[in-house]
Coordinates of C-alpha atoms in Angstrom, one line a residue:
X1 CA 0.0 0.0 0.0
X2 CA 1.3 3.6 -1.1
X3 CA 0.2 7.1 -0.6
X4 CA -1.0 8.8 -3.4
X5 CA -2.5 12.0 -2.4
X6 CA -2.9 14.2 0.4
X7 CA -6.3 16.9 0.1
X8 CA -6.5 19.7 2.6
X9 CA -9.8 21.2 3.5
X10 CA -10.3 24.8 5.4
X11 CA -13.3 24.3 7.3
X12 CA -15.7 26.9 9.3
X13 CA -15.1 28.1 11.7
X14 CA -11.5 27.9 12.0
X15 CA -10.3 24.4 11.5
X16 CA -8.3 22.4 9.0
X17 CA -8.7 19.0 7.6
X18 CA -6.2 17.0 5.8
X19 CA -7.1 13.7 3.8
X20 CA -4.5 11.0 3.3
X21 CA -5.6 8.8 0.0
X22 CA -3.9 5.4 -1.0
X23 CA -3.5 3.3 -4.0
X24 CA -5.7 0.1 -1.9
X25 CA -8.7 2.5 -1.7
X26 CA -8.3 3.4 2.2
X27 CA -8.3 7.2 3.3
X28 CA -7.5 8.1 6.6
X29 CA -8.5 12.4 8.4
X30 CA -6.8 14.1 10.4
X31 CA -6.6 17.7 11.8
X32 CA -3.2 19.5 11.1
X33 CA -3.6 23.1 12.6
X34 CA -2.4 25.9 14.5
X35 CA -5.5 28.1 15.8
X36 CA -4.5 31.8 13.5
X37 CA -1.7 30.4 11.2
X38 CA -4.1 27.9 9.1
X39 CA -2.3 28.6 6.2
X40 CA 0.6 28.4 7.3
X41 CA 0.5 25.1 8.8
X42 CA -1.1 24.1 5.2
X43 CA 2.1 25.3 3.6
X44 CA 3.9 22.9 5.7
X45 CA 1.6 20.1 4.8
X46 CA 2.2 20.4 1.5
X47 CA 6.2 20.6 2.0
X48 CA 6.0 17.1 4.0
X49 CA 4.0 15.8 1.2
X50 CA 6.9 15.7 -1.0
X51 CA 8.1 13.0 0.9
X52 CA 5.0 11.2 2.3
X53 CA 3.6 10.4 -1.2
X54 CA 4.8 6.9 -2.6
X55 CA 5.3 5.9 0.8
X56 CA 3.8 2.8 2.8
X57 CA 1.2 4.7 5.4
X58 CA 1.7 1.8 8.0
X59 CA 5.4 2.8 8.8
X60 CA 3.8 5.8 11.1
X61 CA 6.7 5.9 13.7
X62 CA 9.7 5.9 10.9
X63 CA 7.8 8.4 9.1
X64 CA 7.4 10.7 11.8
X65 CA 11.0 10.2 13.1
X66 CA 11.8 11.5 9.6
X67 CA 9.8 14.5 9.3
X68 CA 10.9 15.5 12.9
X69 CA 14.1 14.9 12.5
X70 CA 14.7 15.0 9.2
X71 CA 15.7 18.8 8.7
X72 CA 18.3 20.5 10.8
X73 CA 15.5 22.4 12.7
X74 CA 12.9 20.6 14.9
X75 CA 10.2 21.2 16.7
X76 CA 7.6 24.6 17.1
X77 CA 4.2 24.8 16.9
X78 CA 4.0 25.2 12.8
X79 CA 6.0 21.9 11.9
X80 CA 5.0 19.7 14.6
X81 CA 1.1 20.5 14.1
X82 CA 1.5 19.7 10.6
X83 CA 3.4 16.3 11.7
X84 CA 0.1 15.9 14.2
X85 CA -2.4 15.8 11.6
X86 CA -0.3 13.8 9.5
X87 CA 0.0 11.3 12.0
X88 CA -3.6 11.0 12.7
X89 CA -4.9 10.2 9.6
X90 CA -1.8 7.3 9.1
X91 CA -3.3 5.9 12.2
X92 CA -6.9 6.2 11.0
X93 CA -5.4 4.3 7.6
X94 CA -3.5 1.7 9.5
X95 CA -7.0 0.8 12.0
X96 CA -9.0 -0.1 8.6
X97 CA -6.2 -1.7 6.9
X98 CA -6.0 -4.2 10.2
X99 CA -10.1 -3.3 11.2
X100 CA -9.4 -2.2 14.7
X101 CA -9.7 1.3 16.6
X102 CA -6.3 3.0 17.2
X103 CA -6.5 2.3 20.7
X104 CA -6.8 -1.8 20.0
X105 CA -2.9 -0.9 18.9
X106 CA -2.1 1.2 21.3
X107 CA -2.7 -1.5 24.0
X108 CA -6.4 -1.8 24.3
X109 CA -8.5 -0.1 26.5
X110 CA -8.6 0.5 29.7
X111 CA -11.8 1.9 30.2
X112 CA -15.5 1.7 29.2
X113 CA -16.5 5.6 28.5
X114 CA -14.5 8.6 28.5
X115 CA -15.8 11.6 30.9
X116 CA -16.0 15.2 29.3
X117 CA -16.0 18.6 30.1
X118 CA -17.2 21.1 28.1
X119 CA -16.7 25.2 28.2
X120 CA -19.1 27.6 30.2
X121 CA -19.2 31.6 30.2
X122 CA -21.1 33.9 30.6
X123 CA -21.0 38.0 31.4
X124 CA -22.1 38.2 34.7
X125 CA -22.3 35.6 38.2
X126 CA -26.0 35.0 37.4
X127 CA -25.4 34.4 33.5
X128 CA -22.5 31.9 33.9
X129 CA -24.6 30.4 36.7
X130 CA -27.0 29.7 34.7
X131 CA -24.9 28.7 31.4
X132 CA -23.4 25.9 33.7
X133 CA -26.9 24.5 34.5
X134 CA -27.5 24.2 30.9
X135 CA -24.1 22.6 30.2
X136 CA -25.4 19.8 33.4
X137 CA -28.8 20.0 31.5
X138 CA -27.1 18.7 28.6
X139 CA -25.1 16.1 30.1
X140 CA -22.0 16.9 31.6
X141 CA -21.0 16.9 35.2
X142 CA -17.5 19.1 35.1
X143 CA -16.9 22.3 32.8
X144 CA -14.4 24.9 32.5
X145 CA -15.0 28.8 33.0
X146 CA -12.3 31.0 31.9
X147 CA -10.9 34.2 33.4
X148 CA -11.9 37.1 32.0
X149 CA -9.1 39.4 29.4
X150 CA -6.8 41.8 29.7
X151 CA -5.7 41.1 33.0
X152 CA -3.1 43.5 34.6
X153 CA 0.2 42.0 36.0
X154 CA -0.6 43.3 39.4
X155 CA -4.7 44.0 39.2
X156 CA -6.9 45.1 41.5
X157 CA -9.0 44.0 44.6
X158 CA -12.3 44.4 42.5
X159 CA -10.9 42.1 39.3
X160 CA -10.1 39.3 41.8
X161 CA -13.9 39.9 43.3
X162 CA -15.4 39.6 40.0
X163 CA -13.4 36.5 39.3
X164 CA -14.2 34.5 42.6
X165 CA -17.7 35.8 42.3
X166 CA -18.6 34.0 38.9
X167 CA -16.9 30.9 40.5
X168 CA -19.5 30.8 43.4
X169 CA -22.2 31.6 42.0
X170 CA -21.6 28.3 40.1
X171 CA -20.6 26.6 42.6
X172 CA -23.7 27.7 44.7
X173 CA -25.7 26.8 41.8
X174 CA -24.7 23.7 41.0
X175 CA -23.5 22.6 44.1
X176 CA -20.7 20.1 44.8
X177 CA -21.2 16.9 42.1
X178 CA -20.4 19.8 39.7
X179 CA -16.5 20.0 39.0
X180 CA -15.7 23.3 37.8
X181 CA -11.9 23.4 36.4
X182 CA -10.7 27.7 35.7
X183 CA -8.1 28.6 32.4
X184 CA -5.9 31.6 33.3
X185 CA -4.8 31.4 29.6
X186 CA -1.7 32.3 30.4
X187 CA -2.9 35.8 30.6
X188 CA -2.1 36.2 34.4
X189 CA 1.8 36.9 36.2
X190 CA 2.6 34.3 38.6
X191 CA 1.9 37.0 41.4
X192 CA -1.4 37.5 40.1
X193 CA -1.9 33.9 39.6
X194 CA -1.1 33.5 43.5
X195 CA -3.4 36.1 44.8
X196 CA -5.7 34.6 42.6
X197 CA -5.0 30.6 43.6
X198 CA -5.7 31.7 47.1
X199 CA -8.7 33.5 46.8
X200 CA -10.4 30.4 44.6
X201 CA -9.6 28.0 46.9
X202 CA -12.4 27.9 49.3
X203 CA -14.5 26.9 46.0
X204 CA -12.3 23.8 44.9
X205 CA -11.7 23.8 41.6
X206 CA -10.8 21.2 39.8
X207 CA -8.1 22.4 38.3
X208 CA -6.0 26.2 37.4
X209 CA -5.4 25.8 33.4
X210 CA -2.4 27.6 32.5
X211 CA -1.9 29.8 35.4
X212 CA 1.7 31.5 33.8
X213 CA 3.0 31.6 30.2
X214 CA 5.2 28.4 28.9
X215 CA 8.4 29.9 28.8
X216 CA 9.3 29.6 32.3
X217 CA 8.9 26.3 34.1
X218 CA 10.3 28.1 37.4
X219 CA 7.6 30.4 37.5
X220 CA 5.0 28.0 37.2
X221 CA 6.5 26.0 40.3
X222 CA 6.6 28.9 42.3
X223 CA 2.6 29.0 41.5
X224 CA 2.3 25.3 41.8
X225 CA 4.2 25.1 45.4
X226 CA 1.6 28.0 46.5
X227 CA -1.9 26.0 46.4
X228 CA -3.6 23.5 46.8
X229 CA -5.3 23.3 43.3
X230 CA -3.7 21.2 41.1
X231 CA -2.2 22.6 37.7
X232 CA -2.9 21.7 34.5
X233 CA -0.8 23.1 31.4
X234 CA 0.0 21.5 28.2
X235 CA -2.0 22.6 24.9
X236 CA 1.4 24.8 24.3
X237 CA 4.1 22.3 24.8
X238 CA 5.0 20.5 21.8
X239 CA 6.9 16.8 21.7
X240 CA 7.7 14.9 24.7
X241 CA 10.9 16.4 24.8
X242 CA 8.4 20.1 25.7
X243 CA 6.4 18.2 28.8
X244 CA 10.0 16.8 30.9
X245 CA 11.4 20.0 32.3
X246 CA 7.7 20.7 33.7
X247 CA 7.2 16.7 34.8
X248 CA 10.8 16.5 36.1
X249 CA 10.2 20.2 38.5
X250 CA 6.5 18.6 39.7
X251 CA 5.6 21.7 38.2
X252 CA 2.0 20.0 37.0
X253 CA -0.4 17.5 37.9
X254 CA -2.5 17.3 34.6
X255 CA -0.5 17.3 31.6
X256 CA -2.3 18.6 29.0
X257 CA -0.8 17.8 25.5
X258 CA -3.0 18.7 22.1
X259 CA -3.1 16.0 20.0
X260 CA -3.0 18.9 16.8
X261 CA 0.3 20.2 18.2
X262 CA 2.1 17.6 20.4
X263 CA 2.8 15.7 17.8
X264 CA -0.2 13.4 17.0
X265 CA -1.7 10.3 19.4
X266 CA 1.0 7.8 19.8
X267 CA 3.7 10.8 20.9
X268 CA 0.3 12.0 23.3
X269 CA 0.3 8.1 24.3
X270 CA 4.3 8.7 25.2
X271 CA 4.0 12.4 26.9
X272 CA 0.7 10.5 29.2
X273 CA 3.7 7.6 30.0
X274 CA 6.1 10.2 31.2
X275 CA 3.5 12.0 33.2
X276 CA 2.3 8.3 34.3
X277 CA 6.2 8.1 36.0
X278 CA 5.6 11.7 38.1
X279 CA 2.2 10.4 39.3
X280 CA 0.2 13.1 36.8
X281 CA -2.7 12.9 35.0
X282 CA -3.5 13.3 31.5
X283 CA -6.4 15.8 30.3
X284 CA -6.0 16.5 26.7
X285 CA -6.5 19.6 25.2
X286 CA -8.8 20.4 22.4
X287 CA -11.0 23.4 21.4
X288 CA -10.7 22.0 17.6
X289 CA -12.9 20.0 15.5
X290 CA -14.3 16.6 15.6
X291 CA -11.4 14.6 13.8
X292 CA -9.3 16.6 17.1
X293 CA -11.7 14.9 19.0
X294 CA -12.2 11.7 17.8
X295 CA -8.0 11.3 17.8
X296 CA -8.3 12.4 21.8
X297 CA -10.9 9.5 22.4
X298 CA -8.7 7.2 21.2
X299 CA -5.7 8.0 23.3
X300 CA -8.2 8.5 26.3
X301 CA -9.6 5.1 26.0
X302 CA -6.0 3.5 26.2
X303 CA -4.4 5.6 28.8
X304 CA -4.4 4.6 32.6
X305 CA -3.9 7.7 34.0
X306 CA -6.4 9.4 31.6
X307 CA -8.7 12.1 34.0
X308 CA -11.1 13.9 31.2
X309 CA -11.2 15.0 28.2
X310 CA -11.8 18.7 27.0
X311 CA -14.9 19.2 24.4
X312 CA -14.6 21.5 21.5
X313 CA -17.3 23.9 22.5
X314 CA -16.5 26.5 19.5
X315 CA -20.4 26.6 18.4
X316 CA -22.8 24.1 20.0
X317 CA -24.2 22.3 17.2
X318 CA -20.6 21.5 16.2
X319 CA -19.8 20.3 19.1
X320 CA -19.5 16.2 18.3
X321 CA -19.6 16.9 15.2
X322 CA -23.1 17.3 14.0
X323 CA -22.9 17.8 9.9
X324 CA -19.1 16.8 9.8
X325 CA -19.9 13.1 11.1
X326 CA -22.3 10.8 9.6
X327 CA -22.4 9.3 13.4
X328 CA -21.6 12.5 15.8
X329 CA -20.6 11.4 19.6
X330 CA -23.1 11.7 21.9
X331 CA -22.7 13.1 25.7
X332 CA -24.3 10.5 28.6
X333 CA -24.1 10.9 31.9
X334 CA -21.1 13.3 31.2
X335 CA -19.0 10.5 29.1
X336 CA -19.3 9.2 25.4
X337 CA -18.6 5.8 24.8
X338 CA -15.1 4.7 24.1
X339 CA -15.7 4.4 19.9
X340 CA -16.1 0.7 18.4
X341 CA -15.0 1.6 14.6
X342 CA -11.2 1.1 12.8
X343 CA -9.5 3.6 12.8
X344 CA -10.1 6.7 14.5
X345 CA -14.2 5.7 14.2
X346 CA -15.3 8.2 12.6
X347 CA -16.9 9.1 9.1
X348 CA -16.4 12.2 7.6
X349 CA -19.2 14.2 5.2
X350 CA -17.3 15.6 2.8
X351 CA -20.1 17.6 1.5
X352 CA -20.4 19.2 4.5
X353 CA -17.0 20.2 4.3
X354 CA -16.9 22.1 1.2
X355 CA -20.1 23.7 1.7
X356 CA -18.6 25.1 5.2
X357 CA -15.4 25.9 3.8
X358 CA -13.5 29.3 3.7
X359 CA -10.2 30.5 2.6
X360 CA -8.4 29.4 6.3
X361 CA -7.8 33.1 7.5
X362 CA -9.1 33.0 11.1
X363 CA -6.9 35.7 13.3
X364 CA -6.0 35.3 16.8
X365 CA -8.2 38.3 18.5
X366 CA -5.6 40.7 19.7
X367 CA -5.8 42.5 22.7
X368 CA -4.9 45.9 24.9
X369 CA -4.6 47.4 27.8
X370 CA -6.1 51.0 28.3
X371 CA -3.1 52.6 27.5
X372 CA -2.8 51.0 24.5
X373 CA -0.2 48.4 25.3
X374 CA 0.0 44.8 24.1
X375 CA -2.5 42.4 26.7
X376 CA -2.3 38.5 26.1
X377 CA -5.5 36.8 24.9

């Protein structure tokens, strides 16, 4: 079996799909992207293409040592998000070539269903309060608030208010079978992200998301050694090599790797083994599409120390894919099913994707500060 083609689609409202085709009549989807550089990462796609056509599919780890390693420079968010979707789909080709999910290779699975989270805002206490009813309404028994941009490296008494205040009002809502995990985005300083810690506390999150920037594993154990919450960073960190300072300092307890730009599902299956050895949990990130999420499911479903997985919450009916599956997931008692088909067990409509597609030039939202300075989003 050879590859033959490789067919990238730009699909609303920011994602993009690759197709891998072969000369036995098997296709394998996966999602190569990095949220704002689309085309970009496309560009990339097509460069790595030179190589991957004419080439047996099934070799997925040689393959990928060679596009990773195969050029003097390695590594970033643009070339290893590329390799990621690449990856994917070879391991959506080789599950129907042997008629088994990816996890069946990956070791089997370990579990049964595979719990979710989804994403819940809102403007004010009483509107997020009531968003996260809806979200339990609909299924799921933990979501994820964010905190609210531009946030000042030292801000003030009332910001922190308004930030613990959505937070209880949830948490009086709901009550305690609701877990409620918070992103800092890595929009907060690590002072901030202390004060902040500290002040949440009382209302046990689940977990702090990002409470720093990437950059500097140091400042993140100074946050980490000041609570009690546990820390969850990843969806920025890209190969193993990305996640071992932070694992090796007990800098995190979730490991969050994105299965778009970590490097695809078995290198996700090896950063979850490393965090496995420092007693952390795995919670993949994905705010992406459903071929993001089906790749996710199958590296939850094999993982022991596997907590929950994030659901793309970008626009509701898209959710599990309704219009880009021909069989979208569906959310019970807060978990799907772990998937039954080859491959990564899903169908794709590829009607649906050219009548949602768009010329891939979704923009990271920029943001200030009132005096017109540079704020992270």
């Amino acid at each position: 079996m050879k590859i033959t083609d490789m067919k990238l689609y730009h699909v609303k409202p920011r994602w993009l799909f690759l197709k891998i085709e072969t000369d036995e009549g098997i296709s394998g989807w996966g999602e190569p992207i990095v949220e704002g550089r689309a085309l970009t990462v496309a560009t990339a796609v097509e460069e790595l293409k030179r190589y991957l056509v004419g080439q047996d599919p099934l070799r997925i780890e040689h393959h990928w040592q060679i596009m990773y390693r195969g050029t003097f420079y390695r590594g970033g968010p643009v070339l290893v998000s590329a390799i990621s979707g690449i990856e994917q789909a070879l391991w959506d080709i080789k599950g129907k070539f042997y008629n088994m999910p990816v996890y069946e290779m990956l070791g089997g699975k370990v579990r049964e269903t595979i719990r979710m989270y989804s994403h819940c805002g809102g403007e004010t206490p009483e509107t997020i309060a009531a968003n996260a009813k809806k979200r339990m309404e609909q299924g799921f028994n933990a979501i994820k608030i964010g905190v609210d941009a531009p946030v000042r490296q030292v801000d003030s008494l009332a910001f922190v208010e308004g930030v613990v205040a959505k937070f209880a009002a949830i948490r009086e809502a709901a009550g305690s079978g609701l877990d409620i995990a918070i992103d800092f985005h890595g929009r907060v300083s690590p002072a901030m992200s202390i004060r902040l810690a500290a002040a949440l506390e009382p209302y046990y999150p689940m977990f702090i998301e990002e409470p720093v920037l990437p950059e500097n594993v140091d400042a993140l154990v100074r946050v980490a050694q000041s609570t009690s919450i546990p820390i969850a960073t990843g969806e920025r960190l890209f190969t193993r090599w990305g996640f071992r300072e932070a694992l090796e300092k007990g800098a995190v307890a979730i490991v969050q790797p994105d299965l778009c730009h970590a490097g695809g599902i078995f290198e996700g299956r090896k950063i979850a083994a490393m965090a496995e050895m420092h007693y952390a949990s795995v919670a993949p990130h994905n705010p992406l599409g459903p071929i993001s999420l089906a790749s996710c499911l199958q590296l939850d479903a094999c993982t022991p120390n596997f907590l929950i997985q994030e659901h793309p919450s970008m626009a509701e009916k898209w959710d599990l894919g309704e219009g880009y599956l021909k069989r979208p997931f569906v959310v019970e008692n807060g978990s799907v099913a772990v998937p039954q088909g080859p491959g990564l067990g899903i169908e794709i409509n590829e009607e649906a994707l050219i009548e949602r597609g768009y010329a891939g030039d979704w923009d990271t939202p920029r943001l200030a500060y009132e005096d017109g300075s540079f704020a992270e989003w």
